[in-house]
Structure formats: C-alpha cells, structure tokens
mmCIF file of C-alpha atoms in Angstrom:
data_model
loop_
_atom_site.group_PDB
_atom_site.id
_atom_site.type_symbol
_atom_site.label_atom_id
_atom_site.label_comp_id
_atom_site.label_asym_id
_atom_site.label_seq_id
_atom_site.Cartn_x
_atom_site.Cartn_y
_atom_site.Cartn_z
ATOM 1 C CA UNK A 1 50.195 92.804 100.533
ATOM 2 C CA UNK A 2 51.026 91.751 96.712
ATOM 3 C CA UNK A 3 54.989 92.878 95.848
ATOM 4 C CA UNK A 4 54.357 95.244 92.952
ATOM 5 C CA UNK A 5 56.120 94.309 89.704
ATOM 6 C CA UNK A 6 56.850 96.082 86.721
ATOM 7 C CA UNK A 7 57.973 94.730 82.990
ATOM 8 C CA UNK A 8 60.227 95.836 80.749
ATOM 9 C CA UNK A 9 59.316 94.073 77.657
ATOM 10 C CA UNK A 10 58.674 94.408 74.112
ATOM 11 C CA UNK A 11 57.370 90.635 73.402
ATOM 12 C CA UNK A 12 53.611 90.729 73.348
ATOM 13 C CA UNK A 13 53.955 86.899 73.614
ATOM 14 C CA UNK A 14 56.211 87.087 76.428
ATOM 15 C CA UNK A 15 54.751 90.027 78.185
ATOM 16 C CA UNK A 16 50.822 88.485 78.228
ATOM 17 C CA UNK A 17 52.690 85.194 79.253
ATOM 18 C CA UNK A 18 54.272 87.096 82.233
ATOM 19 C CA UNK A 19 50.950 88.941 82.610
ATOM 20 C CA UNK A 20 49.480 85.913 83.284
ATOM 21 C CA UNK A 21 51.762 84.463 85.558
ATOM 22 C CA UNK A 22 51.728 87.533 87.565
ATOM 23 C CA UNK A 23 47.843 87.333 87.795
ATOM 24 C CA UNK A 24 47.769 84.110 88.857
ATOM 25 C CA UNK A 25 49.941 84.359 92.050
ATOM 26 C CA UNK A 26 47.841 86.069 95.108
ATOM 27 C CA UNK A 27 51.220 87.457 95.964
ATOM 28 C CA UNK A 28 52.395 89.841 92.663
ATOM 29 C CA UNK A 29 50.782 92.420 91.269
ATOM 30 C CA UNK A 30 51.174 93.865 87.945
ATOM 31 C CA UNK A 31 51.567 97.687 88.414
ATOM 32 C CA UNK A 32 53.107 98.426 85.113
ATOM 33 C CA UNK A 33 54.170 97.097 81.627
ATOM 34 C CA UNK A 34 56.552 99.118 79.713
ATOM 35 C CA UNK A 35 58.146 98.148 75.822
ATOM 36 C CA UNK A 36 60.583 100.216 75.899
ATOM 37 C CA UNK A 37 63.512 102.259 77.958
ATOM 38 C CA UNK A 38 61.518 105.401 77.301
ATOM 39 C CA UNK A 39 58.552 104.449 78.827
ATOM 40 C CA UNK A 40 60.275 102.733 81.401
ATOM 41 C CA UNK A 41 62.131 105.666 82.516
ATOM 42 C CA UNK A 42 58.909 108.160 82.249
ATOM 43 C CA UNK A 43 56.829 105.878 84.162
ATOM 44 C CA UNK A 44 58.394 103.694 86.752
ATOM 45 C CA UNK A 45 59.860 106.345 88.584
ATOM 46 C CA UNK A 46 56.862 107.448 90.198
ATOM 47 C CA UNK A 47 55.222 104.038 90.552
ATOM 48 C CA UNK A 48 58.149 102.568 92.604
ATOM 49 C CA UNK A 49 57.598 98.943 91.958
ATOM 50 C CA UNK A 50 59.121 96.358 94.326
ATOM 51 C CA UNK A 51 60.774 94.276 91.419
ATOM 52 C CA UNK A 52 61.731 94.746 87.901
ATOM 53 C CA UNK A 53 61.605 92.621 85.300
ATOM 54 C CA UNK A 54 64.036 93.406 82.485
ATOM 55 C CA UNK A 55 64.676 92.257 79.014
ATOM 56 C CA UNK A 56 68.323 93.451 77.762
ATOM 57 C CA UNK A 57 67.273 94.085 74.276
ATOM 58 C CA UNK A 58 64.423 96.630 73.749
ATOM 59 C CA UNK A 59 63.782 98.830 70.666
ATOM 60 C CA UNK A 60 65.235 101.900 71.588
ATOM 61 C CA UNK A 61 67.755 100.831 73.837
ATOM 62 C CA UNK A 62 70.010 98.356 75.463
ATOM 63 C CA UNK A 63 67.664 97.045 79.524
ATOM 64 C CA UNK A 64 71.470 96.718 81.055
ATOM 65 C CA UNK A 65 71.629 101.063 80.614
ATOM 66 C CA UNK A 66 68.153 101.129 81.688
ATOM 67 C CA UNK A 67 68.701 98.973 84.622
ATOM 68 C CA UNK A 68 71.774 101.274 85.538
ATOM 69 C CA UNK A 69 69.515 104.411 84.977
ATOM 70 C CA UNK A 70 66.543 103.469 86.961
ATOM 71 C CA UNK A 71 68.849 101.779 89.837
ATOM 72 C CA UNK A 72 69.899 105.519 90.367
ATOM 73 C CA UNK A 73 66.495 106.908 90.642
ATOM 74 C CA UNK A 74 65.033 103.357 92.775
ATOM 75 C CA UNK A 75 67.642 102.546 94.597
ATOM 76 C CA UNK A 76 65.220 100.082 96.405
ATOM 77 C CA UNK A 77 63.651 98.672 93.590
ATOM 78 C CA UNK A 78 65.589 94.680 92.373
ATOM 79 C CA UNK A 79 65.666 94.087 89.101
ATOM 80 C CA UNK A 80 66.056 90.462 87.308
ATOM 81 C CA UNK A 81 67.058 90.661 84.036
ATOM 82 C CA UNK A 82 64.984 88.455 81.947
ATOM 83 C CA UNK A 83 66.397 87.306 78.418
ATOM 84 C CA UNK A 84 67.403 84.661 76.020
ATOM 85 C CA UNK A 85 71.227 84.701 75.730
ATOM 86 C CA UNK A 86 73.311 83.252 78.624
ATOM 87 C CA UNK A 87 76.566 85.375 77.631
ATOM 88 C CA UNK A 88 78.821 86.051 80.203
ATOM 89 C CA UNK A 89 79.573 89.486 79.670
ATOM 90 C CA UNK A 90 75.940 90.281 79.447
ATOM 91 C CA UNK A 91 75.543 88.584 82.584
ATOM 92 C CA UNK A 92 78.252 90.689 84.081
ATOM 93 C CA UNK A 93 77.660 94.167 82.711
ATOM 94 C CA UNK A 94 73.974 93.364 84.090
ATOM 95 C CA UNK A 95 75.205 92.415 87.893
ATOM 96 C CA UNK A 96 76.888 95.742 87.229
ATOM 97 C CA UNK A 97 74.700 98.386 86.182
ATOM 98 C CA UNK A 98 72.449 97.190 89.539
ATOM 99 C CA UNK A 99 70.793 93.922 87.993
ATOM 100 C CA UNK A 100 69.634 91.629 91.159
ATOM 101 C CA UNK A 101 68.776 88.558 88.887
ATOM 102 C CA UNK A 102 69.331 86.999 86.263
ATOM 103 C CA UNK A 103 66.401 84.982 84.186
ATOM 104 C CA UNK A 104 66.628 82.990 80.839
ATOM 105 C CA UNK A 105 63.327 83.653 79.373
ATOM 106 C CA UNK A 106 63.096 79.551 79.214
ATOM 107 C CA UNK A 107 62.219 79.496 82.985
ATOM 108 C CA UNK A 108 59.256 78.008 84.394
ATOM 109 C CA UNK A 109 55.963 80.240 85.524
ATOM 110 C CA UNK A 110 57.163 78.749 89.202
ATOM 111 C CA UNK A 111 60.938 79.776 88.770
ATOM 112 C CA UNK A 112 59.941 83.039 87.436
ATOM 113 C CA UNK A 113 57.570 83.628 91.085
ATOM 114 C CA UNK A 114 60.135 82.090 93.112
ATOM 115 C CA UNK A 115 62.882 84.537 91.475
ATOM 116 C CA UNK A 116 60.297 87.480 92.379
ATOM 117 C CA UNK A 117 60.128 86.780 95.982
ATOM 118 C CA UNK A 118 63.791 85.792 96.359
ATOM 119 C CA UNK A 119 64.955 88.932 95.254
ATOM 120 C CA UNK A 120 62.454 91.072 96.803
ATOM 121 C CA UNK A 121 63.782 88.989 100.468
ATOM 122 C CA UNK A 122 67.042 90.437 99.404
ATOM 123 C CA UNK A 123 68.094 87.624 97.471
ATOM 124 C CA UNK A 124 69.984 87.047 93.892
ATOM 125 C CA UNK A 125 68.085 84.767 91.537
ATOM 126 C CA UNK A 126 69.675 82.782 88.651
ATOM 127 C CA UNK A 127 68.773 80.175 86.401
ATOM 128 C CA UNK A 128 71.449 77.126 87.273
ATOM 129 C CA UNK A 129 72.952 77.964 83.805
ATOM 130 C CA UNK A 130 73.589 81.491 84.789
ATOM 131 C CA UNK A 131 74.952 80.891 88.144
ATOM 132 C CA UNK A 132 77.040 78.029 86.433
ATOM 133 C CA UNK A 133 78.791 80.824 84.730
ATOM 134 C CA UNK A 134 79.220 83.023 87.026
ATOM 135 C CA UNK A 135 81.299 80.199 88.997
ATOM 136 C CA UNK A 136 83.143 79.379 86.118
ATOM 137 C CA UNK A 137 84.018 82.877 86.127
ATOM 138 C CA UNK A 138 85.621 83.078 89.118
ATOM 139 C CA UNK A 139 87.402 79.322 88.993
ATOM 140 C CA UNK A 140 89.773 80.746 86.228
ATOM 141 C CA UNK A 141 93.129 79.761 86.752
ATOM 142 C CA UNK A 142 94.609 82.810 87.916
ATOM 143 C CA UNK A 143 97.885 84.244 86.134
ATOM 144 C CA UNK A 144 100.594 83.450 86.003
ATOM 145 C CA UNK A 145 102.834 86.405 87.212
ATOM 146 C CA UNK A 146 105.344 87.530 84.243
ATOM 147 C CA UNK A 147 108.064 86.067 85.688
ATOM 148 C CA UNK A 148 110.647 89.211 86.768
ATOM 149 C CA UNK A 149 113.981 89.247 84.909
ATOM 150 C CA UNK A 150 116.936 88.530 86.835
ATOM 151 C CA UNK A 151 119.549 91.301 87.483
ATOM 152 C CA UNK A 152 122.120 91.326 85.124
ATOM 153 C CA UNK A 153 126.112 91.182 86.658
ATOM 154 C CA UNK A 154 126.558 94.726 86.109
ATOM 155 C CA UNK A 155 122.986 95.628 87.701
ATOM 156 C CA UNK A 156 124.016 93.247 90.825
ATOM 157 C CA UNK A 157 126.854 94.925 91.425
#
C-alpha cells in the first residue's frame, strides 16, 4: 500500500516537480496539495496523510505554526519541512513545533523518496547540511560558570 503524502506548498514549480516525483514512485501517493495554512488546516485533517511535506514560508502564514497546529490534530502524521534557508533557528523552532524532517528544497527526487519512507519508518530525515547544524549546535563549548565571589573577611567570619 502507497504511504499517502500531502504538500504544503505555494511554488507551482516546486509543487508539479514534487507532483511528479511522487507519481513516479509505486510507493507514494499524492492525496493532497495545499498552498496555503488555510487550506492545509481545512483539509488535511480529515484526509490523515502518512507524511507531510512542508514549506516554512506560505502566503498567509508561517509552515513551522502550521506544522505545530496540525501535529495537534495528527498526532501520527511526520512532517519534513521542505525549504530553502538552512537557518538554525528555523531548523529548531521546526524540530519543535512537531517537524520530523528537515529538507532543503535543493535535494534530489531520490533524497526527497528516501526522506518519505525514513520518516514514515519512524525515522528523522536531514539533508547533511541540516544535520551538520544541528551537531554544531550541540558541540558548543558549554559556559563557563560565572565564577562565585569569594566571601569577604567579615562574611567568613
């Protein structure tokens, strides 16, 4: 059986390219394409697709509050965010609001299938660049604790 996928995108270059893709792999189906967080709220609910594809900037709304939004009502559903910029914060407020994966729109027709039935296996996707970060992130030197002033004579006593 085909894992159902939804878009969320409001590229009509990108979204027949991903249309495509979809179509072309006996193992995804297309249930849904949605360009905006509107529609994507209104419809997706009751179609319950397996995977979500997200863009983060849609016309009437940011895809990070939409993935946070829809996580709530599909709490079963993954969705990989799929978008240009590599910023870390995006990246982060994304993993946050519920995101599963994490996509620059540069990746291959085979990365982008791959990503689809890694998450859907319970995996978490991400371009090398992204999961670079996301490493980086958490190989921060840590602190340095404020070092504690000493007690004066008065306080010793």
């Amino acid at each position: 059986m085909p894992t159902k996928v939804a878009l969320v995108e409001d590229n009509d270059g990108i979204c027949e390219a991903l249309e495509r893709i979809l179509a072309e792999d006996p193992g995804c189906q297309c249930v849904c394409v949605c360009r905006n967080v509107q529609t994507a709220l209104r419809k997706l609910p009751s179609l319950a697709p397996e995977v979500i594809i997200m863009d983060i900037q849609l016309p009437d709304g940011s895809g990070i509050d939409c993935t946070a939004r829809l996580k709530r009502l599909l709490p079963r559903t993954q969705i990989v965010i799929f978008t240009i910029g590599a910023d870390s914060e995006q990246i982060f407020r994304a993993l946050e609001a519920g995101a599963s994966g994490y996509l620059l729109k540069r990746s291959t027709p085979a990365e982008i299938i791959r990503a689809i039935r890694e998450v859907k296996h319970g995996g978490a996707p991400m371009t090398g660049e992204i999961a670079h970060k996301v490493i980086q992130f958490f190989r921060k030197e840590p602190a340095k604790e404020k070092a504690i002033d000493p007690l004066t004579p008065q306080e010793s006593e």
